[in-house]
């Protein structure tokens, strides 16, 4: 982190650095899921565009090796989205290739945060807005590697070079546009092996883990690497990690996951686990190495005195919001956490305290981090050397084996399965957003199980699940499932067969976002819910249909159950209307102390429209 005071030595000019920071804080990430109406096993190109003088201008494009999640970064403005199957890899829509565009369009990008759930389908049906011959880039110069989660890569690929990793630190927007941010596999997925996610630190790359990966027992474990622009906001990268792991969960249904992070990567992982870990019960083990849990005072100096500031510096500051609030939420209860630290640094004017050559011991051993660690291990290693220490890896391997024994102990009981089959009332219309299987135990003391699934899972046995009695339903955005749910007994070695019929319905949902500046809600980050307001009523009307919902005095969120049962619902500041007819609707929200919020939305059954966080700041 001493490089904070040596910007000119990075090879990145101050002018470029200023430009990168300005662009990052005026950008929005657009994310969603592309599915195919018919089987498609070749690459898919996804692009965001604006229109000028009747011509499409591509703002950003990405390539997926298969249908699934995508991410695009754009400046403030309005954009259309399209995707097509790229059979020959020329980055151009050719005759006969499946294509689709997102509707309703255009999608507004505020220049902050993320707009998600921009899901759509590619099919052989022609799209008038995207004519054959449309190209996103020259094949020789355009991005060709896949940014779809689970893409297979080799550790020695130029994509993972140390030079590329440094570029992700000094030029995060350029990196995201050209490389993306992704979880890569180093081998084909194997359900018999436990996945271990490795997360690098500032200016790092997956190659930093070479020593660990060469010694990892590959007969028992499969390595995944999270490669991200480390100069970006840590809130943004934490949300990106959540999005990527969620898509992997939908694709592979892994039931066990270990996470290992170095340096700043530990901050990203802990933020992810604290904010979203409850949705990932598969996460069983977290090991951090040389993480600056207390921040870095040099980052404070860099922000205060440098003429150009990398976004992640704001988060690594010891006095900054990210570090100060990092431990407000605990880690998931079922997760074991181990803290590794190094102390082989020497005294220097920049590091007068005990350190590992980059991070002080006081920061690595922040009391809050120590208190939640199952054990703390210290080594005579510096900040980089800890990743190639035989003693460190030996202890790490022992922790993996211990986690295996602890984890596998309860697996004998998790041997019940369900087979889910779903069909469509209108064969030519199916959800752009993949469905979610919801298993609600009849015993209120047990936790509900939510399993994202995909078209690949239609008719397949899913599980294993703990034996017991459940009410099981299927949730698909903008579709109604019949039956809404059904009682199921999951028993040892048994397979319960379930069938659902999905019918298009109109829906509208959203939430009131917390007040936020661009620095609080940078590109790719999730804008949190508003907690300090009192909603009086939410009314939706189109002249023929009038719906009104008011908050109930309850502490449990019943959004999922209400949606599946076909009931309008509001909890805290999130609301959902279901079973709407096609048409134009006016939404009116009355909040104590504010002028009423009014806006008109178009509702189309079978089309799940995004709704950006509602901003009340101008209505005070």
Coordinates of C-alpha atoms in Angstrom, one line a residue:
X1 CA 0.0 0.0 0.0
X2 CA 3.0 2.3 0.1
X3 CA 2.3 2.7 -3.6
X4 CA -0.4 5.0 -2.6
X5 CA 2.2 7.7 -2.2
X6 CA 4.0 6.8 -5.4
X7 CA 1.3 7.2 -8.0
X8 CA 3.7 8.3 -10.7
X9 CA 5.7 5.1 -10.3
X10 CA 2.7 3.0 -11.3
X11 CA 3.0 3.7 -15.0
X12 CA -0.4 5.3 -14.9
X13 CA -0.5 9.1 -15.4
X14 CA -2.3 11.3 -13.0
X15 CA -4.5 12.5 -15.9
X16 CA -5.5 9.0 -16.7
X17 CA -6.1 8.2 -13.0
X18 CA -8.3 11.2 -12.6
X19 CA -10.2 10.2 -15.6
X20 CA -10.7 6.7 -14.3
X21 CA -12.0 7.9 -11.0
X22 CA -14.4 10.4 -12.5
X23 CA -15.7 7.7 -14.9
X24 CA -16.2 5.2 -12.1
X25 CA -18.2 7.6 -10.0
X26 CA -20.4 8.5 -13.0
X27 CA -21.1 4.9 -14.2
X28 CA -23.9 2.3 -13.6
X29 CA -23.6 -1.5 -13.9
X30 CA -26.4 -3.1 -15.8
X31 CA -26.8 -6.8 -14.9
X32 CA -29.2 -9.6 -15.8
X33 CA -29.7 -13.1 -17.1
X34 CA -29.8 -14.2 -20.7
X35 CA -31.6 -17.5 -21.5
X36 CA -32.2 -19.3 -24.7
X37 CA -35.6 -20.4 -26.0
X38 CA -33.9 -23.4 -27.7
X39 CA -30.8 -25.3 -26.7
X40 CA -27.7 -23.2 -27.5
X41 CA -24.2 -24.4 -26.7
X42 CA -22.1 -21.6 -28.4
X43 CA -21.0 -18.2 -27.2
X44 CA -23.5 -15.4 -26.6
X45 CA -22.8 -11.7 -27.0
X46 CA -24.6 -9.2 -24.8
X47 CA -24.4 -5.4 -25.5
X48 CA -25.7 -2.1 -24.2
X49 CA -26.3 0.6 -26.8
X50 CA -27.7 4.1 -27.4
X51 CA -29.2 5.4 -30.6
X52 CA -27.9 8.4 -32.5
X53 CA -29.3 9.5 -35.8
X54 CA -30.9 6.1 -36.2
X55 CA -27.6 4.2 -35.7
X56 CA -26.8 1.9 -32.8
X57 CA -23.7 3.0 -30.8
X58 CA -22.3 0.2 -28.6
X59 CA -21.5 1.4 -25.1
X60 CA -20.2 -1.9 -23.8
X61 CA -20.4 -5.5 -24.8
X62 CA -19.4 -8.8 -23.2
X63 CA -19.2 -12.4 -24.3
X64 CA -20.7 -15.4 -22.4
X65 CA -19.6 -19.0 -23.1
X66 CA -23.1 -20.1 -22.3
X67 CA -26.5 -18.7 -21.3
X68 CA -26.4 -17.0 -17.9
X69 CA -25.6 -13.9 -16.1
X70 CA -24.0 -10.8 -17.6
X71 CA -22.7 -7.4 -16.5
X72 CA -22.2 -4.2 -18.5
X73 CA -20.9 -0.8 -17.4
X74 CA -22.2 2.4 -18.9
X75 CA -22.1 6.1 -18.3
X76 CA -25.2 8.1 -17.2
X77 CA -27.9 7.9 -19.9
X78 CA -30.5 5.6 -21.4
X79 CA -29.7 2.3 -23.1
X80 CA -31.1 -0.5 -25.0
X81 CA -29.9 -4.1 -24.4
X82 CA -29.6 -7.0 -26.8
X83 CA -28.0 -10.4 -27.1
X84 CA -27.4 -12.9 -29.8
X85 CA -25.8 -16.3 -30.2
X86 CA -22.4 -15.9 -31.9
X87 CA -21.9 -19.2 -33.7
X88 CA -18.7 -18.2 -35.5
X89 CA -17.2 -15.8 -32.9
X90 CA -17.2 -12.8 -35.2
X91 CA -19.1 -10.5 -32.7
X92 CA -21.7 -9.8 -35.4
X93 CA -25.3 -11.0 -35.6
X94 CA -25.5 -13.2 -38.7
X95 CA -28.6 -14.6 -40.3
X96 CA -29.9 -17.7 -38.5
X97 CA -28.3 -16.8 -35.1
X98 CA -30.8 -16.4 -32.2
X99 CA -31.3 -12.9 -30.9
X100 CA -33.3 -11.0 -28.3
X101 CA -33.6 -7.5 -26.8
X102 CA -34.7 -6.3 -23.5
X103 CA -38.1 -4.7 -23.2
X104 CA -39.3 -2.4 -21.9
X105 CA -36.6 -0.1 -23.2
X106 CA -34.7 2.2 -22.8
X107 CA -33.1 1.4 -19.4
X108 CA -32.2 4.5 -17.5
X109 CA -28.7 4.5 -15.9
X110 CA -28.4 7.1 -13.2
X111 CA -24.5 7.2 -13.2
X112 CA -24.4 5.3 -9.8
X113 CA -25.0 1.8 -8.5
X114 CA -26.5 -1.1 -10.4
X115 CA -29.7 -1.9 -12.3
X116 CA -30.4 -5.6 -12.0
X117 CA -32.9 -8.2 -13.1
X118 CA -32.6 -7.1 -16.7
X119 CA -33.4 -10.5 -17.9
X120 CA -34.4 -11.6 -21.5
X121 CA -34.5 -14.4 -23.9
X122 CA -32.8 -15.1 -27.3
X123 CA -34.7 -17.0 -29.9
X124 CA -34.9 -17.6 -33.6
X125 CA -37.7 -15.0 -33.8
X126 CA -36.4 -11.9 -35.6
X127 CA -36.0 -8.7 -33.7
X128 CA -36.7 -5.6 -35.8
X129 CA -34.6 -3.3 -33.6
X130 CA -31.5 -5.5 -34.0
X131 CA -31.1 -6.3 -37.7
X132 CA -28.7 -9.0 -39.1
X133 CA -25.3 -7.5 -39.7
X134 CA -25.2 -5.6 -36.4
X135 CA -21.7 -5.8 -35.0
X136 CA -20.5 -4.9 -31.5
X137 CA -16.8 -4.7 -32.4
X138 CA -14.2 -6.0 -34.8
X139 CA -13.6 -9.7 -34.1
X140 CA -9.8 -9.1 -34.0
X141 CA -10.1 -6.3 -31.4
X142 CA -13.2 -7.2 -29.4
X143 CA -13.4 -9.1 -26.2
X144 CA -13.5 -12.8 -26.8
X145 CA -13.0 -14.4 -23.4
X146 CA -16.1 -15.3 -21.5
X147 CA -17.2 -13.3 -18.5
X148 CA -20.0 -15.8 -17.7
X149 CA -19.3 -17.3 -14.3
X150 CA -17.6 -20.7 -14.4
X151 CA -15.6 -20.0 -17.6
X152 CA -12.6 -22.3 -17.6
X153 CA -9.1 -20.7 -17.8
X154 CA -5.5 -21.6 -17.2
X155 CA -3.6 -20.0 -14.4
X156 CA -0.7 -19.0 -16.8
X157 CA -3.1 -17.2 -19.2
X158 CA -2.1 -13.7 -20.0
X159 CA -5.5 -12.7 -18.7
X160 CA -4.2 -13.5 -15.2
X161 CA -0.8 -11.9 -15.5
X162 CA 0.5 -9.6 -12.7
X163 CA 0.5 -6.8 -15.2
X164 CA -3.2 -7.3 -15.9
X165 CA -3.8 -7.4 -12.1
X166 CA -2.0 -4.1 -11.6
X167 CA -4.1 -2.6 -14.4
X168 CA -7.2 -3.7 -12.5
X169 CA -6.0 -1.6 -9.6
X170 CA -4.9 1.6 -11.5
X171 CA -7.6 1.5 -14.2
X172 CA -10.6 -0.4 -12.8
X173 CA -13.2 0.9 -15.4
X174 CA -11.0 0.0 -18.3
X175 CA -10.3 -3.4 -16.7
X176 CA -14.0 -4.1 -16.2
X177 CA -14.8 -3.2 -19.8
X178 CA -12.1 -5.3 -21.3
X179 CA -11.6 -8.1 -18.8
X180 CA -14.7 -7.9 -16.6
X181 CA -15.0 -9.4 -13.1
X182 CA -15.6 -13.1 -12.8
X183 CA -15.2 -16.4 -11.0
X184 CA -13.1 -18.7 -13.2
X185 CA -12.7 -22.4 -13.0
X186 CA -9.3 -24.0 -13.5
X187 CA -10.9 -27.4 -14.4
X188 CA -14.3 -28.8 -15.3
X189 CA -16.8 -28.7 -12.5
X190 CA -16.9 -31.9 -10.4
X191 CA -19.8 -32.3 -7.9
X192 CA -17.6 -34.8 -5.9
X193 CA -15.0 -32.2 -5.1
X194 CA -15.3 -29.3 -2.7
X195 CA -14.9 -25.9 -4.4
X196 CA -12.5 -23.4 -2.8
X197 CA -12.8 -19.8 -3.9
X198 CA -9.5 -17.9 -3.9
X199 CA -9.6 -14.1 -3.8
X200 CA -6.6 -11.9 -4.5
X201 CA -5.7 -8.6 -2.9
X202 CA -5.0 -5.0 -4.1
X203 CA -3.2 -5.0 -7.5
X204 CA -3.2 -8.8 -7.4
X205 CA -4.3 -11.6 -9.7
X206 CA -5.1 -15.3 -9.5
X207 CA -1.5 -16.0 -10.2
X208 CA -0.7 -14.8 -6.6
X209 CA -2.2 -18.2 -5.5
X210 CA 0.2 -20.3 -7.6
X211 CA 2.0 -21.9 -4.6
X212 CA -1.3 -22.8 -2.9
X213 CA -2.8 -24.2 -6.1
X214 CA 0.2 -26.3 -7.0
X215 CA 0.0 -28.0 -3.6
X216 CA -3.8 -28.3 -3.2
X217 CA -5.2 -31.8 -3.2
X218 CA -7.0 -31.7 -6.5
X219 CA -8.5 -35.1 -5.9
X220 CA -10.6 -33.6 -3.1
X221 CA -10.9 -29.9 -4.0
X222 CA -11.6 -27.8 -7.1
X223 CA -10.1 -24.3 -7.1
X224 CA -12.2 -21.3 -8.2
X225 CA -10.6 -17.9 -8.6
X226 CA -12.4 -14.5 -8.2
X227 CA -10.7 -12.0 -10.6
X228 CA -11.9 -8.5 -10.1
X229 CA -10.7 -4.9 -10.6
X230 CA -9.2 -4.2 -7.2
X231 CA -9.2 -0.5 -7.7
X232 CA -13.0 -0.5 -7.7
X233 CA -15.1 0.2 -4.7
X234 CA -15.1 -2.7 -2.2
X235 CA -18.9 -2.5 -1.8
X236 CA -19.2 -3.0 -5.6
X237 CA -16.9 -5.9 -5.6
X238 CA -18.7 -7.5 -2.7
X239 CA -22.0 -7.2 -4.6
X240 CA -20.3 -8.6 -7.7
X241 CA -19.1 -11.6 -5.7
X242 CA -22.7 -12.2 -4.4
X243 CA -24.0 -12.0 -8.0
X244 CA -21.4 -14.4 -9.3
X245 CA -21.8 -17.0 -6.6
X246 CA -25.6 -16.8 -6.9
X247 CA -25.3 -17.6 -10.6
X248 CA -22.9 -20.5 -9.8
X249 CA -25.4 -21.8 -7.2
X250 CA -28.2 -21.7 -9.8
X251 CA -26.0 -23.5 -12.4
X252 CA -24.4 -26.2 -10.2
X253 CA -26.3 -26.4 -6.8
X254 CA -23.0 -26.8 -4.9
X255 CA -23.7 -27.7 -1.2
X256 CA -20.3 -26.8 0.2
X257 CA -17.9 -23.9 -0.4
X258 CA -14.7 -22.8 1.3
X259 CA -13.3 -19.2 0.8
X260 CA -9.7 -18.1 1.1
X261 CA -8.6 -14.5 0.7
X262 CA -5.4 -12.5 0.8
X263 CA -5.0 -8.9 2.0
X264 CA -7.8 -6.6 0.7
X265 CA -9.6 -9.6 -0.7
X266 CA -10.4 -10.5 2.9
X267 CA -12.4 -7.2 3.2
X268 CA -14.3 -8.1 0.0
X269 CA -15.1 -11.6 1.3
X270 CA -16.1 -10.5 4.8
X271 CA -18.4 -7.8 3.4
X272 CA -20.0 -10.4 1.1
X273 CA -20.5 -12.9 4.0
X274 CA -21.9 -10.4 6.4
X275 CA -24.4 -8.9 4.0
X276 CA -25.4 -11.9 1.9
X277 CA -23.9 -15.0 3.6
X278 CA -27.3 -16.2 5.0
X279 CA -28.3 -16.9 1.3
X280 CA -25.3 -19.2 1.0
X281 CA -25.5 -21.9 3.6
X282 CA -23.0 -23.8 1.5
X283 CA -20.2 -21.5 2.8
X284 CA -18.6 -23.4 5.6
X285 CA -15.0 -22.1 5.9
X286 CA -13.3 -18.7 5.5
X287 CA -9.5 -18.2 5.8
X288 CA -8.0 -14.7 5.5
X289 CA -4.3 -14.0 5.1
X290 CA -2.7 -10.6 6.0
X291 CA -6.0 -8.7 5.7
X292 CA -6.0 -5.0 6.9
X293 CA -9.0 -5.4 9.1
X294 CA -8.4 -2.0 10.7
X295 CA -7.7 -0.3 7.4
X296 CA -4.5 1.5 6.3
X297 CA -3.5 4.9 7.4
X298 CA -1.6 5.4 4.2
X299 CA -4.9 5.1 2.3
X300 CA -6.1 8.0 4.5
X301 CA -3.0 10.0 3.4
X302 CA -3.5 9.0 -0.2
X303 CA -7.1 10.2 -0.2
X304 CA -6.2 13.4 1.6
X305 CA -3.1 14.4 -0.4
X306 CA -3.0 12.6 -3.7
X307 CA -4.1 14.7 -6.7
X308 CA -5.9 11.5 -8.0
X309 CA -7.6 8.9 -5.9
X310 CA -8.3 5.2 -6.7
X311 CA -11.9 4.3 -5.6
X312 CA -10.8 1.4 -3.3
X313 CA -8.5 3.8 -1.3
X314 CA -11.7 5.4 0.1
X315 CA -12.7 2.0 1.4
X316 CA -9.4 0.9 2.8
X317 CA -9.0 4.1 4.8
X318 CA -8.8 3.4 8.5
X319 CA -11.2 6.3 9.1
X320 CA -13.5 5.5 6.2
X321 CA -17.1 4.3 6.4
X322 CA -16.3 0.8 4.9
X323 CA -13.7 -0.1 7.6
X324 CA -15.6 1.6 10.4
X325 CA -18.9 -0.3 9.7
X326 CA -17.3 -3.6 8.5
X327 CA -18.0 -5.5 11.7
X328 CA -21.5 -4.2 12.3
X329 CA -23.0 -7.5 11.0
X330 CA -21.7 -10.8 12.2
X331 CA -20.5 -13.7 10.0
X332 CA -23.0 -16.5 9.4
X333 CA -23.3 -18.8 12.4
X334 CA -22.4 -22.0 10.6
X335 CA -19.2 -20.6 9.2
X336 CA -15.7 -21.2 10.7
X337 CA -13.3 -18.3 10.3
X338 CA -9.5 -18.5 10.7
X339 CA -7.2 -15.5 10.7
X340 CA -3.6 -15.8 9.4
X341 CA -1.2 -12.8 9.9
X342 CA 2.4 -12.1 9.1
X343 CA 5.0 -10.1 11.1
X344 CA 8.2 -10.1 9.1
X345 CA 8.1 -6.4 8.1
X346 CA 10.9 -4.0 9.0
X347 CA 10.8 -0.5 10.4
X348 CA 10.5 2.3 7.8
X349 CA 9.4 6.0 7.9
X350 CA 6.1 4.9 6.3
X351 CA 5.6 1.9 8.6
X352 CA 6.9 2.9 12.0
X353 CA 4.9 0.2 13.8
X354 CA 5.2 -3.6 13.7
X355 CA 4.1 -4.8 10.3
X356 CA 4.4 -7.4 7.5
X357 CA 6.0 -5.0 5.1
X358 CA 2.7 -3.6 4.0
X359 CA 0.1 -3.9 6.7
X360 CA 0.6 -3.1 10.4
X361 CA 0.0 -5.8 13.0
X362 CA -2.6 -3.5 14.7
X363 CA -4.7 -3.6 11.5
X364 CA -4.2 -7.3 10.8
X365 CA -5.1 -8.1 14.5
X366 CA -8.1 -5.7 14.9
X367 CA -9.9 -7.0 18.0
X368 CA -13.2 -7.4 16.3
X369 CA -11.6 -9.7 13.7
X370 CA -9.8 -11.7 16.4
X371 CA -12.9 -12.2 18.5
X372 CA -14.9 -13.8 15.7
X373 CA -12.0 -16.1 14.6
X374 CA -12.0 -19.7 15.7
X375 CA -8.2 -19.5 15.8
X376 CA -5.5 -16.9 15.0
X377 CA -2.2 -18.0 13.4
X378 CA 0.9 -15.8 13.1
X379 CA 4.0 -16.4 10.9
X380 CA 7.4 -14.9 10.3
X381 CA 6.4 -13.9 6.8
X382 CA 5.9 -10.7 4.9
X383 CA 2.8 -9.6 3.1
X384 CA 3.6 -11.4 -0.2
X385 CA 5.8 -14.2 1.2
X386 CA 2.9 -15.5 3.3
X387 CA 1.4 -16.9 0.1
X388 CA 4.5 -19.1 -0.5
X389 CA 5.3 -20.2 3.0
X390 CA 5.4 -24.0 3.6
X391 CA 4.4 -23.5 7.2
X392 CA 1.4 -21.5 6.2
X393 CA 0.2 -24.0 3.6
X394 CA 0.7 -26.9 5.9
X395 CA -1.6 -25.3 8.5
X396 CA -4.1 -24.3 5.7
X397 CA -4.2 -27.9 4.5
X398 CA -4.9 -29.1 8.0
X399 CA -7.8 -26.7 8.3
X400 CA -9.3 -28.0 5.0
X401 CA -9.2 -31.6 6.3
X402 CA -10.8 -30.6 9.6
X403 CA -13.5 -28.7 7.8
X404 CA -14.1 -31.8 5.6
X405 CA -14.7 -34.0 8.6
X406 CA -16.9 -31.5 10.4
X407 CA -19.0 -30.9 7.2
X408 CA -19.4 -34.5 6.2
X409 CA -20.7 -35.5 9.6
X410 CA -24.2 -34.3 8.9
X411 CA -24.4 -35.3 5.2
X412 CA -25.8 -38.8 5.9
X413 CA -29.2 -37.3 6.9
X414 CA -29.3 -35.0 3.8
X415 CA -30.4 -37.6 1.4
X416 CA -33.9 -36.6 0.4
X417 CA -34.6 -35.3 -3.2
X418 CA -37.3 -33.7 -5.2
X419 CA -37.9 -33.9 -9.0
X420 CA -39.4 -30.7 -10.4
X421 CA -41.1 -30.5 -13.7
X422 CA -42.5 -27.2 -15.0
X423 CA -44.4 -26.4 -18.2
X424 CA -45.9 -23.2 -19.7
X425 CA -49.5 -22.3 -20.3
X426 CA -48.3 -20.5 -23.4
X427 CA -45.4 -22.6 -25.0
X428 CA -44.0 -19.6 -26.8
X429 CA -43.7 -17.5 -23.5
X430 CA -41.5 -18.6 -20.7
X431 CA -39.8 -16.6 -17.9
X432 CA -36.7 -14.6 -18.9
X433 CA -35.7 -14.9 -15.2
X434 CA -35.1 -18.5 -14.2
X435 CA -37.4 -19.8 -11.5
X436 CA -36.6 -20.4 -7.8
X437 CA -37.7 -23.5 -5.8
X438 CA -38.9 -22.6 -2.3
X439 CA -39.2 -25.3 0.4
X440 CA -40.9 -24.1 3.6
X441 CA -40.7 -26.5 6.5
X442 CA -43.9 -27.1 8.4
X443 CA -41.8 -26.9 11.5
X444 CA -41.5 -23.1 12.1
X445 CA -38.2 -23.6 14.0
X446 CA -36.5 -24.8 10.8
X447 CA -35.1 -22.5 8.1
X448 CA -36.7 -22.1 4.7
X449 CA -34.7 -23.4 1.7
X450 CA -34.5 -21.3 -1.4
X451 CA -32.9 -23.0 -4.5
X452 CA -32.4 -21.0 -7.7
X453 CA -32.8 -23.4 -10.7
X454 CA -32.7 -23.2 -14.4
X455 CA -34.2 -24.8 -17.5
X456 CA -31.5 -27.5 -17.2
X457 CA -33.1 -28.6 -14.0
X458 CA -36.6 -29.2 -15.5
X459 CA -37.4 -32.9 -14.8
X460 CA -34.2 -33.5 -12.8
X461 CA -33.9 -34.7 -9.3
X462 CA -32.7 -31.9 -7.0
X463 CA -31.2 -32.1 -3.6
X464 CA -30.3 -33.6 -1.3
X465 CA -32.5 -31.9 1.3
X466 CA -33.0 -32.6 5.0
X467 CA -35.8 -35.1 5.5
X468 CA -39.1 -33.7 6.7
X469 CA -42.4 -32.1 5.8
X470 CA -42.5 -29.1 3.6
X471 CA -44.7 -26.8 1.5
X472 CA -43.0 -26.5 -1.8
X473 CA -43.6 -23.8 -4.4
X474 CA -42.0 -22.4 -7.6
X475 CA -41.4 -18.7 -7.9
X476 CA -40.9 -17.2 -11.3
X477 CA -40.9 -13.4 -11.9
X478 CA -44.0 -12.2 -13.9
X479 CA -45.5 -15.7 -13.9
X480 CA -48.0 -17.5 -11.7
X481 CA -47.3 -21.1 -10.7
X482 CA -50.2 -23.6 -10.4
X483 CA -50.4 -25.0 -7.8
X484 CA -49.1 -22.1 -5.7
X485 CA -47.5 -24.7 -3.4
X486 CA -48.0 -28.3 -2.4
X487 CA -47.3 -30.4 0.7
X488 CA -44.4 -32.7 0.3
X489 CA -42.7 -35.2 2.6
X490 CA -39.0 -35.7 1.9
X491 CA -37.7 -39.0 3.1
X492 CA -34.5 -40.9 3.2
X493 CA -33.5 -42.1 -0.3
X494 CA -36.8 -41.0 -1.7
X495 CA -37.6 -38.7 -4.7
X496 CA -40.7 -36.5 -4.5
X497 CA -42.2 -35.7 -7.9
X498 CA -43.6 -32.1 -8.3
X499 CA -45.3 -30.5 -11.3
X500 CA -46.0 -26.9 -11.9
X501 CA -47.8 -24.9 -14.7
X502 CA -46.4 -21.4 -15.3
X503 CA -48.9 -18.7 -16.6
X504 CA -47.8 -15.1 -17.5
X505 CA -49.1 -12.4 -15.1
X506 CA -48.4 -8.7 -14.7
X507 CA -46.3 -7.7 -11.7
X508 CA -44.7 -4.5 -10.3
X509 CA -42.3 -4.4 -7.4
X510 CA -39.6 -2.2 -6.0
X511 CA -38.3 -0.5 -2.9
X512 CA -37.4 3.0 -1.5
X513 CA -33.6 3.4 -1.6
X514 CA -31.6 5.0 1.1
X515 CA -30.3 8.5 0.6
X516 CA -26.9 8.1 -1.1
X517 CA -24.2 10.2 -2.8
X518 CA -22.2 8.7 -5.8
X519 CA -19.5 7.9 -3.3
X520 CA -22.0 6.0 -1.1
X521 CA -23.5 4.1 -4.1
X522 CA -20.7 3.7 -6.7
X523 CA -20.9 1.8 -9.9
X524 CA -21.9 -1.8 -9.3
X525 CA -22.9 -1.5 -5.7
X526 CA -26.3 -2.2 -4.2
X527 CA -28.3 0.8 -3.0
X528 CA -29.6 -0.2 0.4
X529 CA -33.2 0.1 1.6
X530 CA -34.4 3.2 3.4
X531 CA -34.9 2.4 7.1
X532 CA -35.9 5.7 8.7
X533 CA -39.3 6.4 7.1
X534 CA -42.9 5.5 7.7
X535 CA -44.9 4.4 4.7
X536 CA -48.6 5.4 5.0
X537 CA -49.9 3.7 1.9
X538 CA -48.9 2.5 -1.6
X539 CA -51.6 2.7 -4.3
X540 CA -51.5 1.3 -7.9
X541 CA -54.2 2.2 -10.3
X542 CA -54.9 2.2 -14.0
X543 CA -58.5 3.4 -14.0
X544 CA -60.0 -0.1 -14.2
X545 CA -58.0 -1.7 -11.3
X546 CA -57.1 0.0 -8.0
X547 CA -54.8 -1.7 -5.5
X548 CA -53.8 -0.4 -2.1
X549 CA -51.4 -1.9 0.4
X550 CA -50.3 -0.7 3.8
X551 CA -47.5 -1.9 6.1
X552 CA -48.4 -4.5 8.6
X553 CA -47.1 -4.6 12.1
X554 CA -44.9 -7.7 11.7
X555 CA -41.2 -8.5 12.0
X556 CA -41.0 -11.4 9.6
X557 CA -40.6 -10.8 5.8
X558 CA -43.4 -12.7 4.0
X559 CA -42.7 -11.4 0.5
X560 CA -41.9 -14.8 -1.0
X561 CA -45.0 -16.5 0.5
X562 CA -47.2 -13.6 -0.6
X563 CA -45.9 -13.6 -4.2
X564 CA -46.5 -17.3 -4.6
X565 CA -50.0 -17.0 -3.0
X566 CA -50.9 -14.1 -5.4
X567 CA -51.2 -11.4 -2.7
X568 CA -49.9 -7.8 -2.9
X569 CA -47.5 -7.1 -0.1
X570 CA -45.3 -4.5 1.5
X571 CA -42.6 -5.1 4.1
X572 CA -40.4 -2.3 5.4
X573 CA -39.9 -0.3 2.2
X574 CA -40.2 -3.2 -0.3
X575 CA -43.5 -3.7 -2.1
X576 CA -44.9 -6.1 -4.7
X577 CA -48.1 -6.1 -6.8
X578 CA -49.1 -9.3 -8.6
X579 CA -51.8 -10.5 -10.9
X580 CA -52.0 -7.3 -12.9
X581 CA -53.5 -6.9 -16.4
X582 CA -51.5 -5.4 -19.2
X583 CA -51.6 -1.6 -19.2
X584 CA -50.3 1.7 -17.9
X585 CA -50.4 2.1 -14.1
X586 CA -49.8 5.0 -11.8
X587 CA -47.9 4.3 -8.6
X588 CA -48.5 6.6 -5.6
X589 CA -46.5 6.2 -2.4
X590 CA -47.3 8.3 0.6
X591 CA -44.6 8.6 3.2
X592 CA -44.9 10.7 6.4
X593 CA -43.0 14.0 6.0
X594 CA -42.7 13.8 2.2
X595 CA -44.7 14.9 -0.8
X596 CA -46.4 11.9 -2.5
X597 CA -44.3 10.0 -5.0
X598 CA -46.1 9.5 -8.3
X599 CA -44.8 7.7 -11.4
X600 CA -46.4 5.8 -14.3
X601 CA -45.2 2.3 -15.2
X602 CA -46.0 -0.1 -18.1
X603 CA -47.0 -3.6 -17.1
X604 CA -46.8 -6.5 -19.5
X605 CA -47.7 -10.0 -18.3
X606 CA -44.7 -12.3 -18.6
X607 CA -42.3 -9.4 -18.7
X608 CA -40.6 -8.7 -15.4
X609 CA -39.7 -5.0 -15.5
X610 CA -36.9 -3.7 -13.4
X611 CA -37.7 -0.9 -11.0
X612 CA -34.7 1.3 -9.9
X613 CA -34.6 2.2 -6.2
X614 CA -37.2 5.0 -5.6
X615 CA -35.5 8.3 -4.5
X616 CA -37.5 10.5 -2.2
X617 CA -34.9 13.1 -1.6
X618 CA -36.5 15.6 -3.9
X619 CA -39.9 15.3 -2.2
X620 CA -38.9 16.4 1.3

